[in-house]
Amino acid sequence: MKLTNSSLPEVLIVEPKVFGDERGYFYESYNEGALEKLGLRAHFVQDNHSRSARNVLRGMHYQVRQVQGKLVRVTAGEIYDVAVDIRRSSPAFGKWTAVVLSAENRRICWVPPGYAHGFLVTSDYAEVQYKTTDYWAPQHERCIMWSDPDVGIPWPFKDELILSQKDRAGLALKQAEVFP
């Protein structure tokens, strides 16, 4: 495995070593020991799997208690995956980074605790699988407005977005409950 910094150095891109031949390919999508040797130490307690159609935007989600780190990968299709630093004490507060994750490029993104996370499906559909460092707790879940002009994420959509009610009701970063 190879670990690369994104434009926000705590958000990491994992590139697994892929072994392929005429039969297909094989790679380890998760290996705790290999990731620890590279400096990524996290204990995961839950795996999630979603399937979404083109132009579905999910985000920007986080939990204020039972804070989650996420290890995100795509097993079908492609997404524009985004993380926003929402720690007021951070010099990168309000800054974002994005990476294209796809079944083809097999990249995996580490979104650490203290970040809001979201993605836009850019293929006909996408299946996203992610590990979390704490359990889903709907009572602690919060959502930042995906289109907050102060954050300024340039989402690459061409047609009308498909959003949940929760995502339509996201708050501006300056109004949202964030981390100290």
Short mmCIF file of N, CA and C in Angstrom, two decimals:
data_model
loop_
_atom_site.label_atom_id
_atom_site.label_comp_id
_atom_site.label_asym_id
_atom_site.label_seq_id
_atom_site.Cartn_x
_atom_site.Cartn_y
_atom_site.Cartn_z
N MET A 1 0.84 -1.18 0.00
CA MET A 1 0.00 0.00 0.00
C MET A 1 0.88 1.24 0.00
N LYS A 2 0.36 2.27 -0.63
CA LYS A 2 1.05 3.55 -0.68
C LYS A 2 0.10 4.61 -0.11
N LEU A 3 0.64 5.49 0.72
CA LEU A 3 -0.15 6.55 1.35
C LEU A 3 0.32 7.89 0.80
N THR A 4 -0.64 8.73 0.38
CA THR A 4 -0.33 10.04 -0.18
C THR A 4 -1.17 11.08 0.53
N ASN A 5 -0.58 12.24 0.81
CA ASN A 5 -1.34 13.35 1.38
C ASN A 5 -2.22 13.99 0.31
N SER A 6 -3.39 14.45 0.72
CA SER A 6 -4.22 15.28 -0.14
C SER A 6 -3.77 16.72 0.07
N SER A 7 -4.54 17.69 -0.41
CA SER A 7 -4.19 19.09 -0.18
C SER A 7 -4.36 19.46 1.30
N LEU A 8 -5.09 18.66 2.06
CA LEU A 8 -5.15 18.78 3.52
C LEU A 8 -4.43 17.56 4.06
N PRO A 9 -3.24 17.73 4.66
CA PRO A 9 -2.37 16.60 4.94
C PRO A 9 -2.95 15.51 5.84
N GLU A 10 -4.00 15.80 6.60
CA GLU A 10 -4.58 14.75 7.45
C GLU A 10 -5.54 13.85 6.68
N VAL A 11 -6.05 14.34 5.55
CA VAL A 11 -6.90 13.53 4.67
C VAL A 11 -5.95 12.80 3.74
N LEU A 12 -5.96 11.47 3.82
CA LEU A 12 -4.97 10.66 3.12
C LEU A 12 -5.60 9.83 2.01
N ILE A 13 -4.81 9.60 0.98
CA ILE A 13 -5.23 8.75 -0.13
C ILE A 13 -4.41 7.47 -0.05
N VAL A 14 -5.10 6.35 0.02
CA VAL A 14 -4.46 5.04 0.08
C VAL A 14 -4.55 4.42 -1.31
N GLU A 15 -3.41 3.99 -1.82
CA GLU A 15 -3.39 3.30 -3.11
C GLU A 15 -2.88 1.88 -2.87
N PRO A 16 -3.79 0.91 -2.94
CA PRO A 16 -3.37 -0.47 -2.68
C PRO A 16 -2.54 -1.02 -3.84
N LYS A 17 -1.71 -1.98 -3.53
CA LYS A 17 -0.95 -2.68 -4.57
C LYS A 17 -1.89 -3.70 -5.21
N VAL A 18 -2.04 -3.61 -6.52
CA VAL A 18 -2.97 -4.48 -7.25
C VAL A 18 -2.17 -5.55 -7.99
N PHE A 19 -2.58 -6.79 -7.81
CA PHE A 19 -1.96 -7.91 -8.50
C PHE A 19 -2.94 -8.40 -9.57
N GLY A 20 -2.54 -8.30 -10.82
CA GLY A 20 -3.44 -8.69 -11.90
C GLY A 20 -2.79 -9.63 -12.89
N ASP A 21 -3.63 -10.42 -13.53
CA ASP A 21 -3.20 -11.27 -14.63
C ASP A 21 -4.42 -11.52 -15.52
N GLU A 22 -4.32 -12.52 -16.40
CA GLU A 22 -5.41 -12.77 -17.35
C GLU A 22 -6.73 -13.16 -16.65
N ARG A 23 -6.68 -13.57 -15.40
CA ARG A 23 -7.88 -13.96 -14.66
C ARG A 23 -8.62 -12.77 -14.09
N GLY A 24 -7.91 -11.65 -13.90
CA GLY A 24 -8.50 -10.48 -13.24
C GLY A 24 -7.48 -9.84 -12.32
N TYR A 25 -7.92 -9.44 -11.14
CA TYR A 25 -6.99 -8.80 -10.21
C TYR A 25 -7.37 -9.12 -8.78
N PHE A 26 -6.42 -8.82 -7.88
CA PHE A 26 -6.61 -8.99 -6.45
C PHE A 26 -5.89 -7.85 -5.76
N TYR A 27 -6.49 -7.32 -4.70
CA TYR A 27 -5.79 -6.37 -3.84
C TYR A 27 -6.40 -6.38 -2.46
N GLU A 28 -5.59 -6.00 -1.48
CA GLU A 28 -6.09 -5.85 -0.11
C GLU A 28 -6.68 -4.45 0.00
N SER A 29 -7.97 -4.37 0.26
CA SER A 29 -8.60 -3.05 0.42
C SER A 29 -8.42 -2.53 1.85
N TYR A 30 -8.08 -3.42 2.75
CA TYR A 30 -7.81 -3.01 4.13
C TYR A 30 -6.84 -3.99 4.76
N ASN A 31 -5.79 -3.46 5.37
CA ASN A 31 -4.84 -4.26 6.11
C ASN A 31 -4.35 -3.39 7.25
N GLU A 32 -4.85 -3.65 8.45
CA GLU A 32 -4.54 -2.81 9.60
C GLU A 32 -3.04 -2.66 9.82
N GLY A 33 -2.32 -3.76 9.76
CA GLY A 33 -0.88 -3.73 10.00
C GLY A 33 -0.14 -2.90 8.96
N ALA A 34 -0.49 -3.06 7.69
CA ALA A 34 0.17 -2.29 6.62
C ALA A 34 -0.12 -0.80 6.78
N LEU A 35 -1.36 -0.45 7.10
CA LEU A 35 -1.71 0.96 7.28
C LEU A 35 -1.01 1.55 8.50
N GLU A 36 -0.93 0.78 9.59
CA GLU A 36 -0.22 1.26 10.78
C GLU A 36 1.25 1.53 10.48
N LYS A 37 1.88 0.66 9.70
CA LYS A 37 3.28 0.88 9.32
C LYS A 37 3.45 2.18 8.53
N LEU A 38 2.40 2.59 7.81
CA LEU A 38 2.44 3.83 7.04
C LEU A 38 2.01 5.04 7.87
N GLY A 39 1.59 4.81 9.13
CA GLY A 39 1.22 5.92 10.02
C GLY A 39 -0.26 6.15 10.17
N LEU A 40 -1.09 5.35 9.51
CA LEU A 40 -2.54 5.51 9.66
C LEU A 40 -3.02 4.51 10.70
N ARG A 41 -3.32 5.03 11.89
CA ARG A 41 -3.78 4.17 12.98
C ARG A 41 -5.23 4.50 13.29
N ALA A 42 -6.09 3.51 13.11
CA ALA A 42 -7.51 3.70 13.39
C ALA A 42 -8.12 2.34 13.70
N HIS A 43 -9.09 2.37 14.59
CA HIS A 43 -9.83 1.15 14.93
C HIS A 43 -11.23 1.32 14.35
N PHE A 44 -11.65 0.39 13.50
CA PHE A 44 -12.95 0.50 12.83
C PHE A 44 -13.97 -0.41 13.50
N VAL A 45 -15.20 0.09 13.61
CA VAL A 45 -16.25 -0.66 14.30
C VAL A 45 -17.47 -0.94 13.43
N GLN A 46 -17.56 -0.29 12.26
CA GLN A 46 -18.75 -0.45 11.43
C GLN A 46 -18.37 -0.32 9.97
N ASP A 47 -18.97 -1.14 9.11
CA ASP A 47 -18.84 -1.03 7.66
C ASP A 47 -20.18 -0.61 7.09
N ASN A 48 -20.16 0.34 6.15
CA ASN A 48 -21.37 0.83 5.50
C ASN A 48 -21.23 0.65 3.99
N HIS A 49 -22.37 0.49 3.31
CA HIS A 49 -22.39 0.30 1.87
C HIS A 49 -23.59 1.05 1.33
N SER A 50 -23.36 1.96 0.38
CA SER A 50 -24.48 2.68 -0.24
C SER A 50 -24.39 2.54 -1.74
N ARG A 51 -25.53 2.63 -2.39
CA ARG A 51 -25.61 2.68 -3.86
C ARG A 51 -26.41 3.91 -4.19
N SER A 52 -25.91 4.70 -5.12
CA SER A 52 -26.57 5.96 -5.48
C SER A 52 -26.48 6.15 -6.99
N ALA A 53 -27.48 6.85 -7.52
CA ALA A 53 -27.55 7.15 -8.95
C ALA A 53 -26.71 8.38 -9.29
N ARG A 54 -26.48 8.60 -10.59
CA ARG A 54 -25.76 9.78 -11.06
C ARG A 54 -26.40 11.05 -10.49
N ASN A 55 -25.57 12.01 -10.13
CA ASN A 55 -25.97 13.32 -9.60
C ASN A 55 -26.54 13.28 -8.19
N VAL A 56 -26.48 12.13 -7.51
CA VAL A 56 -26.82 12.11 -6.09
C VAL A 56 -25.66 12.73 -5.34
N LEU A 57 -25.97 13.70 -4.50
CA LEU A 57 -24.96 14.31 -3.64
C LEU A 57 -25.34 13.97 -2.21
N ARG A 58 -24.44 13.35 -1.51
CA ARG A 58 -24.63 13.00 -0.09
C ARG A 58 -23.61 13.79 0.71
N GLY A 59 -24.09 14.66 1.58
CA GLY A 59 -23.14 15.40 2.41
C GLY A 59 -23.57 16.83 2.62
N MET A 60 -22.85 17.47 3.42
CA MET A 60 -21.59 17.18 4.09
C MET A 60 -21.88 16.75 5.53
N HIS A 61 -21.67 15.48 5.84
CA HIS A 61 -22.10 14.86 7.09
C HIS A 61 -20.96 14.70 8.09
N TYR A 62 -21.36 14.73 9.37
CA TYR A 62 -20.43 14.46 10.47
C TYR A 62 -21.25 14.24 11.72
N GLN A 63 -20.61 13.74 12.77
CA GLN A 63 -21.25 13.55 14.07
C GLN A 63 -20.49 14.37 15.10
N VAL A 64 -21.24 15.10 15.96
CA VAL A 64 -20.59 15.94 16.97
C VAL A 64 -20.18 15.16 18.21
N ARG A 65 -20.80 14.04 18.47
CA ARG A 65 -20.37 13.09 19.48
C ARG A 65 -20.31 11.75 18.77
N GLN A 66 -19.58 10.81 19.35
CA GLN A 66 -19.31 9.57 18.62
C GLN A 66 -18.71 9.93 17.26
N VAL A 67 -17.70 10.78 17.32
CA VAL A 67 -17.06 11.32 16.13
C VAL A 67 -16.47 10.18 15.30
N GLN A 68 -16.65 10.27 14.00
CA GLN A 68 -16.22 9.20 13.12
C GLN A 68 -15.08 9.61 12.19
N GLY A 69 -14.08 8.74 12.09
CA GLY A 69 -13.16 8.76 10.98
C GLY A 69 -13.72 7.77 9.96
N LYS A 70 -13.47 8.01 8.68
CA LYS A 70 -14.03 7.14 7.64
C LYS A 70 -12.94 6.74 6.65
N LEU A 71 -12.95 5.47 6.28
CA LEU A 71 -12.08 4.94 5.24
C LEU A 71 -12.99 4.58 4.07
N VAL A 72 -12.95 5.39 3.01
CA VAL A 72 -13.96 5.37 1.94
C VAL A 72 -13.38 4.80 0.65
N ARG A 73 -14.14 3.89 0.02
CA ARG A 73 -13.74 3.38 -1.29
C ARG A 73 -14.97 3.13 -2.14
N VAL A 74 -14.75 3.03 -3.43
CA VAL A 74 -15.83 2.80 -4.39
C VAL A 74 -15.62 1.45 -5.03
N THR A 75 -16.68 0.62 -5.05
CA THR A 75 -16.57 -0.71 -5.64
C THR A 75 -17.28 -0.81 -6.98
N ALA A 76 -18.06 0.21 -7.34
CA ALA A 76 -18.68 0.29 -8.66
C ALA A 76 -18.91 1.77 -8.96
N GLY A 77 -18.52 2.20 -10.16
CA GLY A 77 -18.75 3.58 -10.55
C GLY A 77 -17.66 4.53 -10.08
N GLU A 78 -18.07 5.82 -9.95
CA GLU A 78 -17.11 6.87 -9.61
C GLU A 78 -17.79 7.98 -8.81
N ILE A 79 -17.05 8.54 -7.86
CA ILE A 79 -17.54 9.67 -7.07
C ILE A 79 -16.48 10.76 -6.97
N TYR A 80 -16.95 11.96 -6.71
CA TYR A 80 -16.11 13.10 -6.33
C TYR A 80 -16.27 13.19 -4.83
N ASP A 81 -15.22 12.79 -4.10
CA ASP A 81 -15.27 12.63 -2.65
C ASP A 81 -14.64 13.86 -1.99
N VAL A 82 -15.35 14.45 -1.01
CA VAL A 82 -14.92 15.72 -0.42
C VAL A 82 -14.88 15.64 1.10
N ALA A 83 -13.85 16.26 1.68
CA ALA A 83 -13.72 16.40 3.13
C ALA A 83 -13.47 17.87 3.45
N VAL A 84 -14.15 18.37 4.50
CA VAL A 84 -13.99 19.75 4.95
C VAL A 84 -13.55 19.73 6.41
N ASP A 85 -12.47 20.46 6.71
CA ASP A 85 -11.98 20.57 8.08
C ASP A 85 -12.94 21.46 8.87
N ILE A 86 -13.55 20.92 9.92
CA ILE A 86 -14.52 21.68 10.72
C ILE A 86 -14.08 21.79 12.18
N ARG A 87 -12.78 21.90 12.38
CA ARG A 87 -12.21 22.09 13.71
C ARG A 87 -11.80 23.56 13.82
N ARG A 88 -12.50 24.35 14.62
CA ARG A 88 -12.22 25.79 14.73
C ARG A 88 -10.77 26.09 15.07
N SER A 89 -10.13 25.23 15.84
CA SER A 89 -8.75 25.46 16.26
C SER A 89 -7.73 25.13 15.16
N SER A 90 -8.18 24.55 14.08
CA SER A 90 -7.27 24.14 13.01
C SER A 90 -6.95 25.31 12.08
N PRO A 91 -5.71 25.44 11.65
CA PRO A 91 -5.37 26.47 10.66
C PRO A 91 -6.08 26.23 9.32
N ALA A 92 -6.58 25.01 9.11
CA ALA A 92 -7.27 24.68 7.86
C ALA A 92 -8.79 24.72 8.03
N PHE A 93 -9.29 25.32 9.12
CA PHE A 93 -10.75 25.36 9.36
C PHE A 93 -11.47 25.92 8.14
N GLY A 94 -12.49 25.19 7.68
CA GLY A 94 -13.30 25.63 6.54
C GLY A 94 -12.70 25.30 5.19
N LYS A 95 -11.50 24.75 5.16
CA LYS A 95 -10.88 24.37 3.89
C LYS A 95 -11.32 22.95 3.52
N TRP A 96 -11.32 22.69 2.24
CA TRP A 96 -11.78 21.39 1.74
C TRP A 96 -10.73 20.77 0.83
N THR A 97 -10.85 19.48 0.64
CA THR A 97 -10.06 18.75 -0.34
C THR A 97 -10.98 17.73 -1.01
N ALA A 98 -10.64 17.38 -2.22
CA ALA A 98 -11.47 16.41 -2.97
C ALA A 98 -10.57 15.44 -3.71
N VAL A 99 -11.07 14.25 -3.91
CA VAL A 99 -10.37 13.21 -4.67
C VAL A 99 -11.42 12.41 -5.43
N VAL A 100 -11.08 12.02 -6.64
CA VAL A 100 -11.95 11.13 -7.40
C VAL A 100 -11.64 9.70 -6.96
N LEU A 101 -12.68 9.03 -6.50
CA LEU A 101 -12.57 7.62 -6.13
C LEU A 101 -13.40 6.83 -7.12
N SER A 102 -12.86 5.73 -7.60
CA SER A 102 -13.62 4.91 -8.55
C SER A 102 -13.25 3.45 -8.40
N ALA A 103 -14.11 2.60 -8.94
CA ALA A 103 -13.80 1.17 -8.98
C ALA A 103 -12.57 0.95 -9.85
N GLU A 104 -12.38 1.80 -10.85
CA GLU A 104 -11.25 1.65 -11.76
C GLU A 104 -9.92 2.07 -11.12
N ASN A 105 -9.89 3.22 -10.43
CA ASN A 105 -8.60 3.67 -9.86
C ASN A 105 -8.30 3.02 -8.50
N ARG A 106 -9.31 2.44 -7.86
CA ARG A 106 -9.18 1.67 -6.61
C ARG A 106 -8.59 2.48 -5.45
N ARG A 107 -8.60 3.79 -5.56
CA ARG A 107 -8.11 4.62 -4.45
C ARG A 107 -9.07 4.53 -3.27
N ILE A 108 -8.50 4.75 -2.09
CA ILE A 108 -9.25 4.74 -0.84
C ILE A 108 -8.91 6.03 -0.13
N CYS A 109 -9.90 6.69 0.46
CA CYS A 109 -9.66 7.97 1.12
C CYS A 109 -9.90 7.84 2.62
N TRP A 110 -8.93 8.32 3.40
CA TRP A 110 -9.07 8.40 4.86
C TRP A 110 -9.54 9.81 5.20
N VAL A 111 -10.74 9.88 5.77
CA VAL A 111 -11.31 11.15 6.26
C VAL A 111 -11.26 11.07 7.78
N PRO A 112 -10.36 11.83 8.42
CA PRO A 112 -10.20 11.69 9.87
C PRO A 112 -11.34 12.33 10.66
N PRO A 113 -11.46 11.99 11.94
CA PRO A 113 -12.43 12.68 12.80
C PRO A 113 -12.15 14.19 12.76
N GLY A 114 -13.22 14.97 12.86
CA GLY A 114 -13.08 16.43 12.81
C GLY A 114 -13.32 17.01 11.43
N TYR A 115 -13.70 16.16 10.50
CA TYR A 115 -13.99 16.59 9.13
C TYR A 115 -15.43 16.23 8.77
N ALA A 116 -16.07 17.10 7.99
CA ALA A 116 -17.36 16.77 7.37
C ALA A 116 -17.02 16.04 6.07
N HIS A 117 -17.88 15.11 5.68
CA HIS A 117 -17.62 14.29 4.50
C HIS A 117 -18.85 14.24 3.60
N GLY A 118 -18.60 14.24 2.31
CA GLY A 118 -19.68 14.08 1.34
C GLY A 118 -19.14 13.64 0.00
N PHE A 119 -20.06 13.26 -0.89
CA PHE A 119 -19.63 12.87 -2.23
C PHE A 119 -20.74 13.09 -3.24
N LEU A 120 -20.31 13.23 -4.49
CA LEU A 120 -21.21 13.37 -5.64
C LEU A 120 -20.94 12.21 -6.58
N VAL A 121 -22.00 11.52 -7.02
CA VAL A 121 -21.85 10.42 -7.96
C VAL A 121 -21.71 11.01 -9.37
N THR A 122 -20.61 10.69 -10.03
CA THR A 122 -20.33 11.23 -11.36
C THR A 122 -20.48 10.18 -12.47
N SER A 123 -20.75 8.95 -12.12
CA SER A 123 -21.00 7.88 -13.09
C SER A 123 -22.51 7.57 -13.09
N ASP A 124 -22.95 6.62 -13.89
CA ASP A 124 -24.37 6.28 -13.92
C ASP A 124 -24.89 5.89 -12.54
N TYR A 125 -24.07 5.22 -11.78
CA TYR A 125 -24.36 4.90 -10.38
C TYR A 125 -23.03 4.62 -9.71
N ALA A 126 -23.04 4.57 -8.39
CA ALA A 126 -21.82 4.22 -7.66
C ALA A 126 -22.19 3.45 -6.41
N GLU A 127 -21.35 2.50 -6.08
CA GLU A 127 -21.45 1.79 -4.81
C GLU A 127 -20.26 2.21 -3.98
N VAL A 128 -20.57 2.77 -2.80
CA VAL A 128 -19.55 3.30 -1.90
C VAL A 128 -19.55 2.46 -0.64
N GLN A 129 -18.36 2.02 -0.24
CA GLN A 129 -18.21 1.27 0.99
C GLN A 129 -17.25 2.03 1.87
N TYR A 130 -17.60 2.14 3.15
CA TYR A 130 -16.69 2.83 4.06
C TYR A 130 -16.76 2.26 5.45
N LYS A 131 -15.59 2.25 6.07
CA LYS A 131 -15.43 1.82 7.45
C LYS A 131 -15.49 3.06 8.32
N THR A 132 -16.05 2.94 9.53
CA THR A 132 -16.09 4.07 10.46
C THR A 132 -15.47 3.68 11.80
N THR A 133 -14.91 4.71 12.45
CA THR A 133 -14.24 4.48 13.73
C THR A 133 -15.19 4.55 14.91
N ASP A 134 -16.44 4.94 14.68
CA ASP A 134 -17.46 4.88 15.73
C ASP A 134 -18.79 4.58 15.06
N TYR A 135 -19.76 4.21 15.86
CA TYR A 135 -21.06 3.81 15.34
C TYR A 135 -21.89 5.01 14.90
N TRP A 136 -22.78 4.77 13.95
CA TRP A 136 -23.72 5.80 13.51
C TRP A 136 -24.62 6.15 14.67
N ALA A 137 -24.76 7.43 14.93
CA ALA A 137 -25.60 7.93 16.02
C ALA A 137 -26.44 9.08 15.47
N PRO A 138 -27.64 8.79 14.98
CA PRO A 138 -28.44 9.83 14.31
C PRO A 138 -28.70 11.06 15.18
N GLN A 139 -28.75 10.89 16.48
CA GLN A 139 -28.98 12.03 17.37
C GLN A 139 -27.80 13.00 17.40
N HIS A 140 -26.63 12.55 16.97
CA HIS A 140 -25.44 13.39 16.95
C HIS A 140 -25.02 13.81 15.54
N GLU A 141 -25.78 13.36 14.56
CA GLU A 141 -25.43 13.66 13.17
C GLU A 141 -25.77 15.10 12.83
N ARG A 142 -24.87 15.75 12.09
CA ARG A 142 -25.07 17.12 11.63
C ARG A 142 -24.74 17.18 10.14
N CYS A 143 -25.15 18.27 9.50
CA CYS A 143 -24.95 18.41 8.07
C CYS A 143 -24.63 19.86 7.74
N ILE A 144 -23.55 20.08 7.05
CA ILE A 144 -23.19 21.41 6.55
C ILE A 144 -23.71 21.52 5.13
N MET A 145 -24.18 22.70 4.76
CA MET A 145 -24.70 22.96 3.43
C MET A 145 -23.63 22.65 2.36
N TRP A 146 -23.98 21.79 1.44
CA TRP A 146 -23.06 21.37 0.38
C TRP A 146 -22.63 22.55 -0.49
N SER A 147 -23.47 23.58 -0.55
CA SER A 147 -23.21 24.72 -1.43
C SER A 147 -22.80 25.98 -0.67
N ASP A 148 -22.33 25.83 0.56
CA ASP A 148 -21.94 26.99 1.37
C ASP A 148 -20.88 27.81 0.60
N PRO A 149 -21.20 29.06 0.26
CA PRO A 149 -20.24 29.87 -0.50
C PRO A 149 -18.96 30.18 0.28
N ASP A 150 -19.02 30.15 1.61
CA ASP A 150 -17.81 30.39 2.40
C ASP A 150 -16.83 29.22 2.32
N VAL A 151 -17.36 28.02 2.07
CA VAL A 151 -16.50 26.85 1.88
C VAL A 151 -16.07 26.78 0.41
N GLY A 152 -17.01 26.96 -0.49
CA GLY A 152 -16.69 27.09 -1.91
C GLY A 152 -16.26 25.84 -2.64
N ILE A 153 -16.94 24.73 -2.41
CA ILE A 153 -16.60 23.48 -3.11
C ILE A 153 -17.13 23.56 -4.55
N PRO A 154 -16.28 23.38 -5.55
CA PRO A 154 -16.73 23.40 -6.96
C PRO A 154 -17.20 22.01 -7.42
N TRP A 155 -18.38 21.63 -7.01
CA TRP A 155 -18.90 20.31 -7.35
C TRP A 155 -19.01 20.16 -8.87
N PRO A 156 -18.59 19.03 -9.43
CA PRO A 156 -18.60 18.85 -10.89
C PRO A 156 -19.90 18.24 -11.42
N PHE A 157 -21.03 18.89 -11.20
CA PHE A 157 -22.28 18.33 -11.72
C PHE A 157 -22.71 19.12 -12.94
N LYS A 158 -23.39 18.43 -13.85
CA LYS A 158 -23.85 19.05 -15.09
C LYS A 158 -25.37 19.17 -15.12
N ASP A 159 -26.05 18.28 -14.45
CA ASP A 159 -27.52 18.28 -14.41
C ASP A 159 -27.98 18.59 -13.00
N GLU A 160 -29.27 18.56 -12.79
CA GLU A 160 -29.82 18.87 -11.47
C GLU A 160 -29.41 17.80 -10.46
N LEU A 161 -29.03 18.26 -9.28
CA LEU A 161 -28.62 17.35 -8.21
C LEU A 161 -29.81 16.65 -7.59
N ILE A 162 -29.55 15.48 -7.04
CA ILE A 162 -30.54 14.73 -6.28
C ILE A 162 -30.07 14.75 -4.83
N LEU A 163 -30.87 15.38 -3.97
CA LEU A 163 -30.51 15.58 -2.56
C LEU A 163 -31.59 15.04 -1.64
N SER A 164 -31.19 14.54 -0.49
CA SER A 164 -32.15 14.16 0.54
C SER A 164 -32.66 15.42 1.25
N GLN A 165 -33.72 15.28 2.00
CA GLN A 165 -34.22 16.42 2.80
C GLN A 165 -33.16 16.89 3.78
N LYS A 166 -32.46 15.93 4.40
CA LYS A 166 -31.41 16.26 5.36
C LYS A 166 -30.34 17.11 4.69
N ASP A 167 -29.94 16.74 3.48
CA ASP A 167 -28.89 17.47 2.79
C ASP A 167 -29.38 18.84 2.30
N ARG A 168 -30.66 18.95 1.97
CA ARG A 168 -31.22 20.25 1.59
C ARG A 168 -31.25 21.21 2.78
N ALA A 169 -31.34 20.64 4.00
CA ALA A 169 -31.46 21.45 5.22
C ALA A 169 -30.12 21.73 5.89
N GLY A 170 -29.01 21.40 5.24
CA GLY A 170 -27.70 21.63 5.84
C GLY A 170 -27.49 23.10 6.19
N LEU A 171 -26.73 23.33 7.25
CA LEU A 171 -26.46 24.69 7.71
C LEU A 171 -25.17 25.23 7.10
N ALA A 172 -25.09 26.54 7.01
CA ALA A 172 -23.83 27.19 6.63
C ALA A 172 -22.80 26.88 7.72
N LEU A 173 -21.54 26.79 7.34
CA LEU A 173 -20.48 26.45 8.28
C LEU A 173 -20.47 27.42 9.46
N LYS A 174 -20.69 28.71 9.21
CA LYS A 174 -20.63 29.68 10.32
C LYS A 174 -21.80 29.52 11.29
N GLN A 175 -22.85 28.79 10.91
CA GLN A 175 -23.99 28.55 11.80
C GLN A 175 -23.97 27.16 12.42
N ALA A 176 -23.15 26.27 11.87
CA ALA A 176 -23.19 24.87 12.24
C ALA A 176 -22.46 24.62 13.57
N GLU A 177 -22.90 23.57 14.24
CA GLU A 177 -22.19 23.08 15.43
C GLU A 177 -20.96 22.33 14.92
N VAL A 178 -19.78 22.81 15.29
CA VAL A 178 -18.53 22.21 14.82
C VAL A 178 -17.66 21.85 16.00
N PHE A 179 -16.44 21.44 15.74
CA PHE A 179 -15.53 21.03 16.80
C PHE A 179 -14.69 22.22 17.26
N PRO A 180 -14.26 22.20 18.54
CA PRO A 180 -13.44 23.31 19.04
C PRO A 180 -12.13 23.46 18.26
#
